[in-house]
PDB file of C-alpha atoms in Angstrom:
ATOM      1  CA  MET A  60    -150.605 -20.315  23.142  1.00  0.00           C
ATOM      2  CA  LEU A  61    -149.413 -18.455  26.076  1.00  0.00           C
ATOM      3  CA  GLU A  62    -145.648 -19.749  25.343  1.00  0.00           C
ATOM      4  CA  THR A  63    -145.569 -17.753  22.127  1.00  0.00           C
ATOM      5  CA  LEU A  64    -146.282 -14.224  23.790  1.00  0.00           C
ATOM      6  CA  THR A  65    -143.885 -11.429  24.654  1.00  0.00           C
ATOM      7  CA  ILE A  66    -143.389 -10.267  27.513  1.00  0.00           C
ATOM      8  CA  ALA A  67    -145.615  -7.001  26.486  1.00  0.00           C
ATOM      9  CA  PRO A  68    -148.661  -8.846  26.143  1.00  0.00           C
ATOM     10  CA  LEU A  69    -147.957 -10.904  28.979  1.00  0.00           C
ATOM     11  CA  LEU A  70    -147.641  -8.034  31.665  1.00  0.00           C
ATOM     12  CA  ALA A  71    -150.583  -6.424  29.812  1.00  0.00           C
ATOM     13  CA  ALA A  72    -152.681  -9.250  30.940  1.00  0.00           C
ATOM     14  CA  ILE A  73    -151.603  -9.519  34.218  1.00  0.00           C
ATOM     15  CA  GLY A  74    -151.981  -5.682  34.491  1.00  0.00           C
ATOM     16  CA  GLU A  75    -155.911  -6.392  33.195  1.00  0.00           C
ATOM     17  CA  VAL A  76    -156.797  -9.410  35.045  1.00  0.00           C
ATOM     18  CA  GLY A  77    -154.436  -9.913  37.801  1.00  0.00           C
ATOM     19  CA  PHE A  78    -151.523 -12.396  38.257  1.00  0.00           C
ATOM     20  CA  PRO A  79    -153.025 -15.147  39.555  1.00  0.00           C
ATOM     21  CA  ILE A  80    -155.776 -15.445  37.019  1.00  0.00           C
ATOM     22  CA  VAL A  81    -153.068 -15.194  34.403  1.00  0.00           C
ATOM     23  CA  LEU A  82    -151.113 -18.025  36.000  1.00  0.00           C
ATOM     24  CA  ALA A  83    -154.260 -20.078  36.750  1.00  0.00           C
ATOM     25  CA  GLY A  84    -154.918 -19.863  32.866  1.00  0.00           C
ATOM     26  CA  TYR A  85    -151.354 -20.812  31.970  1.00  0.00           C
ATOM     27  CA  LEU A  86    -151.458 -23.848  34.076  1.00  0.00           C
ATOM     28  CA  LEU A  87    -154.723 -25.068  32.715  1.00  0.00           C
ATOM     29  CA  ILE A  88    -153.210 -24.913  29.390  1.00  0.00           C
ATOM     30  CA  ARG A  89    -150.265 -26.491  30.443  1.00  0.00           C
ATOM     31  CA  LEU A  90    -152.233 -29.446  32.439  1.00  0.00           C
ATOM     32  CA  GLU A  91    -154.556 -29.703  29.388  1.00  0.00           C
ATOM     33  CA  LYS A  92    -151.811 -30.846  27.233  1.00  0.00           C
ATOM     34  CA  LYS A  93    -150.666 -33.212  29.676  1.00  0.00           C
ATOM     35  CA  MET A  94    -154.102 -34.480  30.560  1.00  0.00           C
ATOM     36  CA  ASP A  95    -154.546 -35.529  26.489  1.00  0.00           C
ATOM     37  CA  ALA A  96    -151.280 -37.567  26.835  1.00  0.00           C
ATOM     38  CA  LEU A  97    -152.124 -39.343  29.930  1.00  0.00           C
ATOM     39  CA  SER A  98    -155.713 -39.911  28.474  1.00  0.00           C
ATOM     40  CA  GLY A  99    -154.226 -41.544  25.481  1.00  0.00           C
ATOM     41  CA  SER A 100    -151.792 -43.791  27.481  1.00  0.00           C
ATOM     42  CA  VAL A 101    -154.573 -44.995  29.903  1.00  0.00           C
ATOM     43  CA  ALA A 102    -156.539 -45.854  26.803  1.00  0.00           C
ATOM     44  CA  GLU A 103    -153.456 -47.960  25.554  1.00  0.00           C
ATOM     45  CA  LEU A 104    -153.100 -49.653  28.302  1.00  0.00           C
ATOM     46  CA  ILE A 105    -156.701 -50.635  28.392  1.00  0.00           C
ATOM     47  CA  HIS A 106    -156.339 -51.966  24.673  1.00  0.00           C
ATOM     48  CA  ALA A 107    -153.218 -53.744  25.661  1.00  0.00           C
ATOM     49  CA  LYS A 108    -154.797 -55.482  28.741  1.00  0.00           C
ATOM     50  CA  ARG A 109    -157.830 -56.535  26.919  1.00  0.00           C
ATOM     51  CA  ASN A 110    -155.969 -58.000  24.188  1.00  0.00           C
ATOM     52  CA  LYS A 111    -153.468 -59.728  27.135  1.00  0.00           C
ATOM     53  CA  THR A 112    -156.640 -61.213  28.375  1.00  0.00           C
ATOM     54  CA  SER A 113    -158.349 -62.530  25.304  1.00  0.00           C
ATOM     55  CA  GLU A 114    -154.988 -64.198  24.734  1.00  0.00           C
ATOM     56  CA  ARG A 115    -155.123 -65.787  27.818  1.00  0.00           C
ATOM     57  CA  GLU A 116    -158.852 -66.798  27.437  1.00  0.00           C
ATOM     58  CA  GLU A 117    -158.127 -68.496  24.029  1.00  0.00           C
ATOM     59  CA  SER A 118    -154.956 -70.256  25.329  1.00  0.00           C
ATOM     60  CA  ASP A 119    -156.239 -71.344  28.539  1.00  0.00           C
ATOM     61  CA  GLY A 120    -159.953 -72.162  27.775  1.00  0.00           C
ATOM     62  CA  THR A 121    -161.207 -69.917  30.514  1.00  0.00           C
ATOM     63  CA  LYS A 122    -163.154 -66.822  30.594  1.00  0.00           C
ATOM     64  CA  MET A 123    -162.132 -64.005  33.143  1.00  0.00           C
ATOM     65  CA  VAL A 124    -164.824 -61.715  34.098  1.00  0.00           C
TER      66      VAL A 124
END
């Protein structure tokens, strides 16, 4: 969202609420995207771990807790 702003609205926002608030909002938006990607990666790793564990249990005849 903030990536598409031109300089004039950005300067107006800084003038209205201050640079720290605008910067914090920008960083929160950027971090949200990265956190979503990280959450997806963690979910994939959990899924892969469960599949690997179940394959090992089937081949060994053991059950890991």
